[in-house]
Amino acid sequence: MKSYLVNLKCSYCGAEYSAEELQTTCKACGKVLLAQYDLESAKKDINKDVILRRPQNMWKWFEIMPVRNPENVVTLGEGCTPLLPALRLGKPWGAQKLFIKEEGLNPTGSFKARGMGAAVSKAKELGVKAIGAPSAGNAASALSAYGARAGMDIYVFMPQDVPDMMRKEGMMYGANVYLVKGLINDCGKIVRTLSPERGWFDVSTLKEPYRQEGKKTMGLELAEQFNWELPDAIIYPTGGGTGIVGMWKAFDELEKMGWIGSKRPKMISVQSEGCAPIVKAYNEGKRHADLFANADTIAAGLRVPIAIGDYIMLDAIRASGGKAISVTDDEIRVAMREVSKAEGVFASPEGAATYAAYKHMMDDGFLKPEESVVLFSCGSLFKNAELIPLGGEPIVDPNDPDLASRVK
Ligand SMILES: Cc1ncc(COP(=O)(O)O)c(C=O)c1O
Ligand SMILES: [Zn+2]
């Protein structure tokens, strides 16, 4: 197997950079670098059947992934998650083609495994020994796990009120975990300041070029799962936005290889009202988002007040005829219960937010019952157990003579 990675190209000014050394952002304009592949050659090596027959993890796309030597791949079996029909959730509108992409089944319980799996593998290939990252929570879990598997030193910085499990995972995986008085952008400042002197490679969202290559595989998989015709809409809970950027790139690459046509799903970004910079910029017709003041939401992964890839997301949302929409934390809580109860999918608040948004868009007609729609259940609610109040379940005694009457 051979990777057809060519180089890195700035998504903003077009400057090109070597992929044989560590890169972060564009040296000319500071914006996001995207990996480029020789797709003409790649398509001669692989076809849809080859991809279908390979082991079911995200590295089955090796030719259009950034690692050159398969021995450098650091994997925990990420990717190839199920696409589950969600008929009960769609029933109120008679929707027959609503699906959940169940990313909570990834290692460390979220889709962050894909991005960090790719970033750690490429970093290993380029000789990195220590990595630093800011995180809203799940990215830190994933980085800690892949770092452990690669034998690297990991330093993660998270807001101090991050869900407990993310802290516990980092500790168990042997990462150096720090809690920060502030939000993810404050965590990012710390990593930026300390990385040069400590020798850490900074894998902040979209400031490192390969996390989005891992997230890209969600788009590749969707194409495969929809039999090489993309769905009509994708609803994606947006923090830093790597998934939207990655999937949009995946569709472009698949079209260039001739595997799909020019049709694109409506790319719909969901945020929480307590932190909705992309929604605000979308509504104001802007290409760049301002820092969202006093960001606050129960969906930790959506608490990202500023995103370096804002223009790529907003361009994709607009070009696809999608939209950016916010929902309240109360709506997210309701949706968490609905998704769990209706479909048996234990969706994190971020994932449940997509259903809360879906309901609005079905009610106002933006989405139609006959359209195929994918909700991204990006992480497992196992990671956020503290958000679930106990139900006050009755306690019964096996020796109680009235047992039968106590159990309804
Ligand atoms: C569960 C969950 N959903 C969604 C997101 C947002 O993902 P992205 O940064 O790709 O927009 C995160 C990020 O932390 C997350 O943990
Ligand atoms: Zn540039």
mmCIF file of N, CA, C and O in Angstrom, residues 1-84:
data_model
loop_
_atom_site.group_PDB
_atom_site.id
_atom_site.type_symbol
_atom_site.label_atom_id
_atom_site.label_comp_id
_atom_site.label_asym_id
_atom_site.label_seq_id
_atom_site.Cartn_x
_atom_site.Cartn_y
_atom_site.Cartn_z
ATOM 1 N N MET A 1 0.840 -1.198 0.000
ATOM 2 C CA MET A 1 0.000 0.000 0.000
ATOM 3 C C MET A 1 0.877 1.251 0.000
ATOM 4 O O MET A 1 1.901 1.276 0.652
ATOM 5 N N LYS A 2 0.404 2.253 -0.706
ATOM 6 C CA LYS A 2 1.195 3.471 -0.855
ATOM 7 C C LYS A 2 0.298 4.692 -0.672
ATOM 8 O O LYS A 2 -0.807 4.719 -1.217
ATOM 9 N N SER A 3 0.782 5.665 0.094
ATOM 10 C CA SER A 3 0.021 6.915 0.229
ATOM 11 C C SER A 3 0.383 7.839 -0.927
ATOM 12 O O SER A 3 1.558 8.008 -1.247
ATOM 13 N N TYR A 4 -0.627 8.454 -1.517
ATOM 14 C CA TYR A 4 -0.386 9.390 -2.616
ATOM 15 C C TYR A 4 -0.377 10.840 -2.150
ATOM 16 O O TYR A 4 -0.659 11.752 -2.922
ATOM 17 N N LEU A 5 -0.036 11.025 -0.890
ATOM 18 C CA LEU A 5 0.123 12.386 -0.351
ATOM 19 C C LEU A 5 1.185 13.123 -1.170
ATOM 20 O O LEU A 5 2.263 12.579 -1.429
ATOM 21 N N VAL A 6 0.857 14.350 -1.597
ATOM 22 C CA VAL A 6 1.819 15.131 -2.378
ATOM 23 C C VAL A 6 2.453 16.210 -1.500
ATOM 24 O O VAL A 6 3.665 16.240 -1.305
ATOM 25 N N ASN A 7 1.617 17.086 -0.978
ATOM 26 C CA ASN A 7 2.135 18.171 -0.149
ATOM 27 C C ASN A 7 0.975 18.813 0.609
ATOM 28 O O ASN A 7 -0.132 18.249 0.649
ATOM 29 N N LEU A 8 1.229 19.962 1.192
ATOM 30 C CA LEU A 8 0.179 20.687 1.913
ATOM 31 C C LEU A 8 -0.053 22.018 1.218
ATOM 32 O O LEU A 8 0.904 22.661 0.762
ATOM 33 N N LYS A 9 -1.322 22.418 1.150
ATOM 34 C CA LYS A 9 -1.640 23.670 0.462
ATOM 35 C C LYS A 9 -2.505 24.531 1.376
ATOM 36 O O LYS A 9 -3.453 24.028 2.007
ATOM 37 N N CYS A 10 -2.192 25.823 1.426
ATOM 38 C CA CYS A 10 -2.974 26.719 2.274
ATOM 39 C C CYS A 10 -4.374 26.886 1.698
ATOM 40 O O CYS A 10 -4.537 27.192 0.509
ATOM 41 N N SER A 11 -5.359 26.713 2.553
ATOM 42 C CA SER A 11 -6.755 26.814 2.130
ATOM 43 C C SER A 11 -7.170 28.261 1.892
ATOM 44 O O SER A 11 -8.262 28.521 1.430
ATOM 45 N N TYR A 12 -6.284 29.200 2.225
ATOM 46 C CA TYR A 12 -6.653 30.622 2.149
ATOM 47 C C TYR A 12 -5.882 31.336 1.041
ATOM 48 O O TYR A 12 -6.475 31.974 0.194
ATOM 49 N N CYS A 13 -4.526 31.168 1.059
ATOM 50 C CA CYS A 13 -3.726 31.923 0.080
ATOM 51 C C CYS A 13 -3.093 31.025 -0.970
ATOM 52 O O CYS A 13 -2.465 31.512 -1.907
ATOM 53 N N GLY A 14 -3.225 29.709 -0.803
ATOM 54 C CA GLY A 14 -2.730 28.801 -1.840
ATOM 55 C C GLY A 14 -1.254 28.447 -1.738
ATOM 56 O O GLY A 14 -0.750 27.650 -2.539
ATOM 57 N N ALA A 15 -0.531 28.990 -0.753
ATOM 58 C CA ALA A 15 0.896 28.658 -0.620
ATOM 59 C C ALA A 15 1.053 27.153 -0.350
ATOM 60 O O ALA A 15 0.208 26.549 0.313
ATOM 61 N N GLU A 16 2.133 26.583 -0.890
ATOM 62 C CA GLU A 16 2.323 25.134 -0.738
ATOM 63 C C GLU A 16 3.524 24.834 0.153
ATOM 64 O O GLU A 16 4.497 25.581 0.184
ATOM 65 N N TYR A 17 3.427 23.716 0.848
ATOM 66 C CA TYR A 17 4.457 23.338 1.823
ATOM 67 C C TYR A 17 4.761 21.855 1.718
ATOM 68 O O TYR A 17 3.879 21.047 1.387
ATOM 69 N N SER A 18 5.993 21.501 2.066
ATOM 70 C CA SER A 18 6.401 20.099 2.038
ATOM 71 C C SER A 18 5.661 19.304 3.115
ATOM 72 O O SER A 18 5.458 19.788 4.227
ATOM 73 N N ALA A 19 5.295 18.096 2.759
ATOM 74 C CA ALA A 19 4.666 17.211 3.746
ATOM 75 C C ALA A 19 5.696 16.273 4.365
ATOM 76 O O ALA A 19 5.345 15.377 5.125
ATOM 77 N N GLU A 20 6.964 16.489 4.064
ATOM 78 C CA GLU A 20 8.001 15.592 4.601
ATOM 79 C C GLU A 20 8.585 16.138 5.891
ATOM 80 O O GLU A 20 9.459 15.548 6.497
ATOM 81 N N GLU A 21 8.116 17.305 6.301
ATOM 82 C CA GLU A 21 8.538 17.830 7.599
ATOM 83 C C GLU A 21 7.303 18.313 8.351
ATOM 84 O O GLU A 21 6.233 18.468 7.756
ATOM 85 N N LEU A 22 7.479 18.557 9.656
ATOM 86 C CA LEU A 22 6.333 18.979 10.466
ATOM 87 C C LEU A 22 5.843 20.339 10.019
ATOM 88 O O LEU A 22 6.642 21.257 9.822
ATOM 89 N N GLN A 23 4.537 20.463 9.856
ATOM 90 C CA GLN A 23 3.951 21.748 9.505
ATOM 91 C C GLN A 23 2.808 22.037 10.474
ATOM 92 O O GLN A 23 2.208 21.114 11.037
ATOM 93 N N THR A 24 2.521 23.303 10.615
ATOM 94 C CA THR A 24 1.374 23.676 11.461
ATOM 95 C C THR A 24 0.391 24.461 10.601
ATOM 96 O O THR A 24 -0.397 23.866 9.874
ATOM 97 N N THR A 25 0.465 25.799 10.653
ATOM 98 C CA THR A 25 -0.416 26.617 9.800
ATOM 99 C C THR A 25 0.434 27.281 8.714
ATOM 100 O O THR A 25 1.657 27.150 8.704
ATOM 101 N N CYS A 26 -0.243 28.007 7.823
ATOM 102 C CA CYS A 26 0.455 28.671 6.713
ATOM 103 C C CYS A 26 1.411 29.741 7.247
ATOM 104 O O CYS A 26 0.993 30.613 8.016
ATOM 105 N N LYS A 27 2.668 29.691 6.805
ATOM 106 C CA LYS A 27 3.652 30.680 7.283
ATOM 107 C C LYS A 27 3.364 32.055 6.693
ATOM 108 O O LYS A 27 3.746 33.074 7.245
ATOM 109 N N ALA A 28 2.671 32.092 5.558
ATOM 110 C CA ALA A 28 2.392 33.380 4.908
ATOM 111 C C ALA A 28 1.178 34.073 5.521
ATOM 112 O O ALA A 28 1.203 35.273 5.767
ATOM 113 N N CYS A 29 0.107 33.320 5.778
ATOM 114 C CA CYS A 29 -1.128 34.008 6.213
ATOM 115 C C CYS A 29 -1.706 33.458 7.514
ATOM 116 O O CYS A 29 -2.703 33.975 8.010
ATOM 117 N N GLY A 30 -1.113 32.400 8.061
ATOM 118 C CA GLY A 30 -1.571 31.891 9.363
ATOM 119 C C GLY A 30 -2.805 31.006 9.295
ATOM 120 O O GLY A 30 -3.312 30.569 10.325
ATOM 121 N N LYS A 31 -3.280 30.714 8.082
ATOM 122 C CA LYS A 31 -4.528 29.930 7.979
ATOM 123 C C LYS A 31 -4.250 28.425 7.841
ATOM 124 O O LYS A 31 -3.113 27.978 7.928
ATOM 125 N N VAL A 32 -5.339 27.692 7.579
ATOM 126 C CA VAL A 32 -5.319 26.221 7.649
ATOM 127 C C VAL A 32 -4.665 25.573 6.416
ATOM 128 O O VAL A 32 -4.994 25.934 5.277
ATOM 129 N N LEU A 33 -3.786 24.613 6.662
ATOM 130 C CA LEU A 33 -3.175 23.849 5.565
ATOM 131 C C LEU A 33 -3.954 22.556 5.335
ATOM 132 O O LEU A 33 -4.363 21.885 6.289
ATOM 133 N N LEU A 34 -4.128 22.216 4.069
ATOM 134 C CA LEU A 34 -4.845 20.977 3.723
ATOM 135 C C LEU A 34 -3.933 20.055 2.918
ATOM 136 O O LEU A 34 -3.189 20.512 2.034
ATOM 137 N N ALA A 35 -4.024 18.764 3.216
ATOM 138 C CA ALA A 35 -3.194 17.778 2.516
ATOM 139 C C ALA A 35 -3.712 17.590 1.097
ATOM 140 O O ALA A 35 -4.918 17.541 0.862
ATOM 141 N N GLN A 36 -2.778 17.495 0.157
ATOM 142 C CA GLN A 36 -3.150 17.245 -1.242
ATOM 143 C C GLN A 36 -2.616 15.879 -1.673
ATOM 144 O O GLN A 36 -1.507 15.503 -1.302
ATOM 145 N N TYR A 37 -3.375 15.202 -2.478
ATOM 146 C CA TYR A 37 -3.006 13.857 -2.935
ATOM 147 C C TYR A 37 -2.967 13.808 -4.455
ATOM 148 O O TYR A 37 -3.669 14.580 -5.131
ATOM 149 N N ASP A 38 -2.202 12.877 -4.970
ATOM 150 C CA ASP A 38 -2.210 12.602 -6.411
ATOM 151 C C ASP A 38 -3.365 11.614 -6.653
ATOM 152 O O ASP A 38 -3.177 10.392 -6.629
ATOM 153 N N LEU A 39 -4.529 12.178 -6.849
ATOM 154 C CA LEU A 39 -5.739 11.328 -6.918
ATOM 155 C C LEU A 39 -5.802 10.540 -8.222
ATOM 156 O O LEU A 39 -6.357 9.435 -8.261
ATOM 157 N N GLU A 40 -5.204 11.079 -9.274
ATOM 158 C CA GLU A 40 -5.174 10.360 -10.555
ATOM 159 C C GLU A 40 -4.446 9.022 -10.387
ATOM 160 O O GLU A 40 -4.891 7.982 -10.891
ATOM 161 N N SER A 41 -3.328 9.057 -9.666
ATOM 162 C CA SER A 41 -2.578 7.810 -9.453
ATOM 163 C C SER A 41 -3.278 6.939 -8.418
ATOM 164 O O SER A 41 -3.344 5.715 -8.574
ATOM 165 N N ALA A 42 -3.818 7.570 -7.362
ATOM 166 C CA ALA A 42 -4.480 6.789 -6.304
ATOM 167 C C ALA A 42 -5.601 5.950 -6.895
ATOM 168 O O ALA A 42 -5.775 4.775 -6.545
ATOM 169 N N LYS A 43 -6.343 6.535 -7.812
ATOM 170 C CA LYS A 43 -7.513 5.805 -8.318
ATOM 171 C C LYS A 43 -7.132 4.618 -9.192
ATOM 172 O O LYS A 43 -7.949 3.737 -9.443
ATOM 173 N N LYS A 44 -5.869 4.584 -9.615
ATOM 174 C CA LYS A 44 -5.422 3.401 -10.373
ATOM 175 C C LYS A 44 -5.123 2.248 -9.416
ATOM 176 O O LYS A 44 -5.169 1.079 -9.791
ATOM 177 N N ASP A 45 -4.782 2.570 -8.167
ATOM 178 C CA ASP A 45 -4.420 1.532 -7.190
ATOM 179 C C ASP A 45 -5.632 0.950 -6.478
ATOM 180 O O ASP A 45 -5.601 -0.197 -6.035
ATOM 181 N N ILE A 46 -6.659 1.765 -6.286
ATOM 182 C CA ILE A 46 -7.807 1.285 -5.497
ATOM 183 C C ILE A 46 -9.102 1.451 -6.285
ATOM 184 O O ILE A 46 -9.200 2.290 -7.174
ATOM 185 N N ASN A 47 -10.046 0.620 -5.943
ATOM 186 C CA ASN A 47 -11.398 0.820 -6.469
ATOM 187 C C ASN A 47 -12.360 0.480 -5.342
ATOM 188 O O ASN A 47 -11.941 0.078 -4.255
ATOM 189 N N LYS A 48 -13.655 0.624 -5.609
ATOM 190 C CA LYS A 48 -14.641 0.460 -4.537
ATOM 191 C C LYS A 48 -14.593 -0.949 -3.943
ATOM 192 O O LYS A 48 -14.764 -1.124 -2.734
ATOM 193 N N ASP A 49 -14.342 -1.954 -4.775
ATOM 194 C CA ASP A 49 -14.299 -3.341 -4.267
ATOM 195 C C ASP A 49 -13.103 -3.557 -3.345
ATOM 196 O O ASP A 49 -13.205 -4.222 -2.324
ATOM 197 N N VAL A 50 -11.961 -3.018 -3.742
ATOM 198 C CA VAL A 50 -10.756 -3.158 -2.901
ATOM 199 C C VAL A 50 -11.033 -2.573 -1.524
ATOM 200 O O VAL A 50 -10.743 -3.183 -0.485
ATOM 201 N N ILE A 51 -11.622 -1.393 -1.509
ATOM 202 C CA ILE A 51 -11.903 -0.716 -0.237
ATOM 203 C C ILE A 51 -12.865 -1.551 0.620
ATOM 204 O O ILE A 51 -12.685 -1.695 1.832
ATOM 205 N N LEU A 52 -13.867 -2.123 -0.025
ATOM 206 C CA LEU A 52 -14.860 -2.934 0.703
ATOM 207 C C LEU A 52 -14.238 -4.151 1.366
ATOM 208 O O LEU A 52 -14.662 -4.573 2.434
ATOM 209 N N ARG A 53 -13.233 -4.725 0.716
ATOM 210 C CA ARG A 53 -12.665 -5.986 1.212
ATOM 211 C C ARG A 53 -11.599 -5.804 2.284
ATOM 212 O O ARG A 53 -11.188 -6.771 2.912
ATOM 213 N N ARG A 54 -11.153 -4.587 2.504
ATOM 214 C CA ARG A 54 -10.065 -4.382 3.471
ATOM 215 C C ARG A 54 -10.575 -4.458 4.914
ATOM 216 O O ARG A 54 -11.784 -4.306 5.145
ATOM 217 N N PRO A 55 -9.667 -4.641 5.883
ATOM 218 C CA PRO A 55 -10.099 -4.619 7.294
ATOM 219 C C PRO A 55 -10.882 -3.345 7.588
ATOM 220 O O PRO A 55 -10.554 -2.271 7.074
ATOM 221 N N GLN A 56 -11.909 -3.495 8.406
ATOM 222 C CA GLN A 56 -12.849 -2.403 8.601
ATOM 223 C C GLN A 56 -12.378 -1.403 9.661
ATOM 224 O O GLN A 56 -12.857 -1.401 10.799
ATOM 225 N N ASN A 57 -11.424 -0.568 9.277
ATOM 226 C CA ASN A 57 -11.085 0.601 10.089
ATOM 227 C C ASN A 57 -10.682 1.718 9.132
ATOM 228 O O ASN A 57 -10.614 1.499 7.919
ATOM 229 N N MET A 58 -10.449 2.918 9.663
ATOM 230 C CA MET A 58 -10.309 4.066 8.743
ATOM 231 C C MET A 58 -9.074 3.997 7.852
ATOM 232 O O MET A 58 -8.982 4.710 6.860
ATOM 233 N N TRP A 59 -8.133 3.110 8.204
ATOM 234 C CA TRP A 59 -6.918 3.021 7.386
ATOM 235 C C TRP A 59 -7.132 2.235 6.104
ATOM 236 O O TRP A 59 -6.215 2.068 5.301
ATOM 237 N N LYS A 60 -8.362 1.758 5.889
ATOM 238 C CA LYS A 60 -8.618 1.103 4.600
ATOM 239 C C LYS A 60 -8.522 2.119 3.446
ATOM 240 O O LYS A 60 -8.456 1.738 2.293
ATOM 241 N N TRP A 61 -8.489 3.409 3.799
ATOM 242 C CA TRP A 61 -8.344 4.464 2.788
ATOM 243 C C TRP A 61 -6.885 4.882 2.641
ATOM 244 O O TRP A 61 -6.595 6.029 2.288
ATOM 245 N N PHE A 62 -5.966 3.967 2.927
ATOM 246 C CA PHE A 62 -4.548 4.302 3.066
ATOM 247 C C PHE A 62 -4.004 5.178 1.929
ATOM 248 O O PHE A 62 -3.244 6.115 2.156
ATOM 249 N N GLU A 63 -4.396 4.896 0.710
ATOM 250 C CA GLU A 63 -3.844 5.628 -0.443
ATOM 251 C C GLU A 63 -4.151 7.125 -0.382
ATOM 252 O O GLU A 63 -3.401 7.928 -0.932
ATOM 253 N N ILE A 64 -5.272 7.464 0.254
ATOM 254 C CA ILE A 64 -5.593 8.900 0.371
ATOM 255 C C ILE A 64 -5.578 9.339 1.844
ATOM 256 O O ILE A 64 -6.335 10.193 2.280
ATOM 257 N N MET A 65 -4.679 8.695 2.581
ATOM 258 C CA MET A 65 -4.386 9.109 3.961
ATOM 259 C C MET A 65 -2.908 9.539 3.997
ATOM 260 O O MET A 65 -2.122 9.166 3.120
ATOM 261 N N PRO A 66 -2.513 10.316 5.040
ATOM 262 C CA PRO A 66 -1.213 10.981 4.961
ATOM 263 C C PRO A 66 0.011 10.171 5.396
ATOM 264 O O PRO A 66 1.135 10.640 5.222
ATOM 265 N N VAL A 67 -0.158 8.980 5.959
ATOM 266 C CA VAL A 67 1.008 8.239 6.452
ATOM 267 C C VAL A 67 1.652 7.471 5.292
ATOM 268 O O VAL A 67 0.959 6.820 4.517
ATOM 269 N N ARG A 68 2.966 7.554 5.174
ATOM 270 C CA ARG A 68 3.628 6.890 4.042
ATOM 271 C C ARG A 68 3.939 5.424 4.328
ATOM 272 O O ARG A 68 3.758 4.575 3.471
ATOM 273 N N ASN A 69 4.422 5.143 5.535
ATOM 274 C CA ASN A 69 4.806 3.768 5.864
ATOM 275 C C ASN A 69 3.734 3.141 6.774
ATOM 276 O O ASN A 69 3.520 3.626 7.885
ATOM 277 N N PRO A 70 3.097 2.047 6.314
ATOM 278 C CA PRO A 70 2.034 1.445 7.134
ATOM 279 C C PRO A 70 2.480 1.112 8.557
ATOM 280 O O PRO A 70 1.667 1.084 9.475
ATOM 281 N N GLU A 71 3.799 0.909 8.740
ATOM 282 C CA GLU A 71 4.287 0.590 10.091
ATOM 283 C C GLU A 71 4.127 1.761 11.053
ATOM 284 O O GLU A 71 4.177 1.585 12.268
ATOM 285 N N ASN A 72 3.948 2.944 10.535
ATOM 286 C CA ASN A 72 3.775 4.108 11.414
ATOM 287 C C ASN A 72 2.330 4.331 11.844
ATOM 288 O O ASN A 72 2.060 5.226 12.650
ATOM 289 N N VAL A 73 1.419 3.547 11.297
ATOM 290 C CA VAL A 73 0.011 3.725 11.666
ATOM 291 C C VAL A 73 -0.197 3.308 13.119
ATOM 292 O O VAL A 73 0.148 2.194 13.515
ATOM 293 N N VAL A 74 -0.729 4.227 13.907
ATOM 294 C CA VAL A 74 -1.056 3.950 15.311
ATOM 295 C C VAL A 74 -2.572 3.798 15.359
ATOM 296 O O VAL A 74 -3.301 4.774 15.193
ATOM 297 N N THR A 75 -3.030 2.583 15.537
ATOM 298 C CA THR A 75 -4.487 2.382 15.453
ATOM 299 C C THR A 75 -5.045 1.650 16.670
ATOM 300 O O THR A 75 -4.383 0.809 17.280
ATOM 301 N N LEU A 76 -6.257 2.009 17.001
ATOM 302 C CA LEU A 76 -7.033 1.278 18.019
ATOM 303 C C LEU A 76 -8.325 0.759 17.377
ATOM 304 O O LEU A 76 -9.285 0.453 18.073
ATOM 305 N N GLY A 77 -8.342 0.701 16.045
ATOM 306 C CA GLY A 77 -9.512 0.172 15.343
ATOM 307 C C GLY A 77 -10.585 1.197 15.040
ATOM 308 O O GLY A 77 -11.750 0.860 14.849
ATOM 309 N N GLU A 78 -10.186 2.481 14.989
ATOM 310 C CA GLU A 78 -11.144 3.569 14.778
ATOM 311 C C GLU A 78 -11.780 3.533 13.386
ATOM 312 O O GLU A 78 -11.208 3.037 12.437
ATOM 313 N N GLY A 79 -12.971 4.117 13.321
ATOM 314 C CA GLY A 79 -13.651 4.252 12.036
ATOM 315 C C GLY A 79 -14.565 3.085 11.708
ATOM 316 O O GLY A 79 -14.741 2.160 12.504
ATOM 317 N N CYS A 80 -15.175 3.162 10.515
ATOM 318 C CA CYS A 80 -16.132 2.144 10.055
ATOM 319 C C CYS A 80 -17.249 1.949 11.089
ATOM 320 O O CYS A 80 -17.586 0.821 11.448
ATOM 321 N N THR A 81 -17.797 3.041 11.532
ATOM 322 C CA THR A 81 -18.903 3.006 12.499
ATOM 323 C C THR A 81 -20.225 2.777 11.769
ATOM 324 O O THR A 81 -20.337 3.086 10.578
ATOM 325 N N PRO A 82 -21.224 2.254 12.462
ATOM 326 C CA PRO A 82 -22.480 1.956 11.769
ATOM 327 C C PRO A 82 -23.298 3.192 11.413
ATOM 328 O O PRO A 82 -23.210 4.222 12.086
ATOM 329 N N LEU A 83 -24.064 3.026 10.351
ATOM 330 C CA LEU A 83 -25.056 4.022 9.958
ATOM 331 C C LEU A 83 -26.408 3.388 10.293
ATOM 332 O O LEU A 83 -26.815 2.425 9.645
ATOM 333 N N LEU A 84 -27.054 3.898 11.328
ATOM 334 C CA LEU A 84 -28.260 3.239 11.839
ATOM 335 C C LEU A 84 -29.522 3.971 11.392
ATOM 336 O O LEU A 84 -29.635 5.186 11.604
#
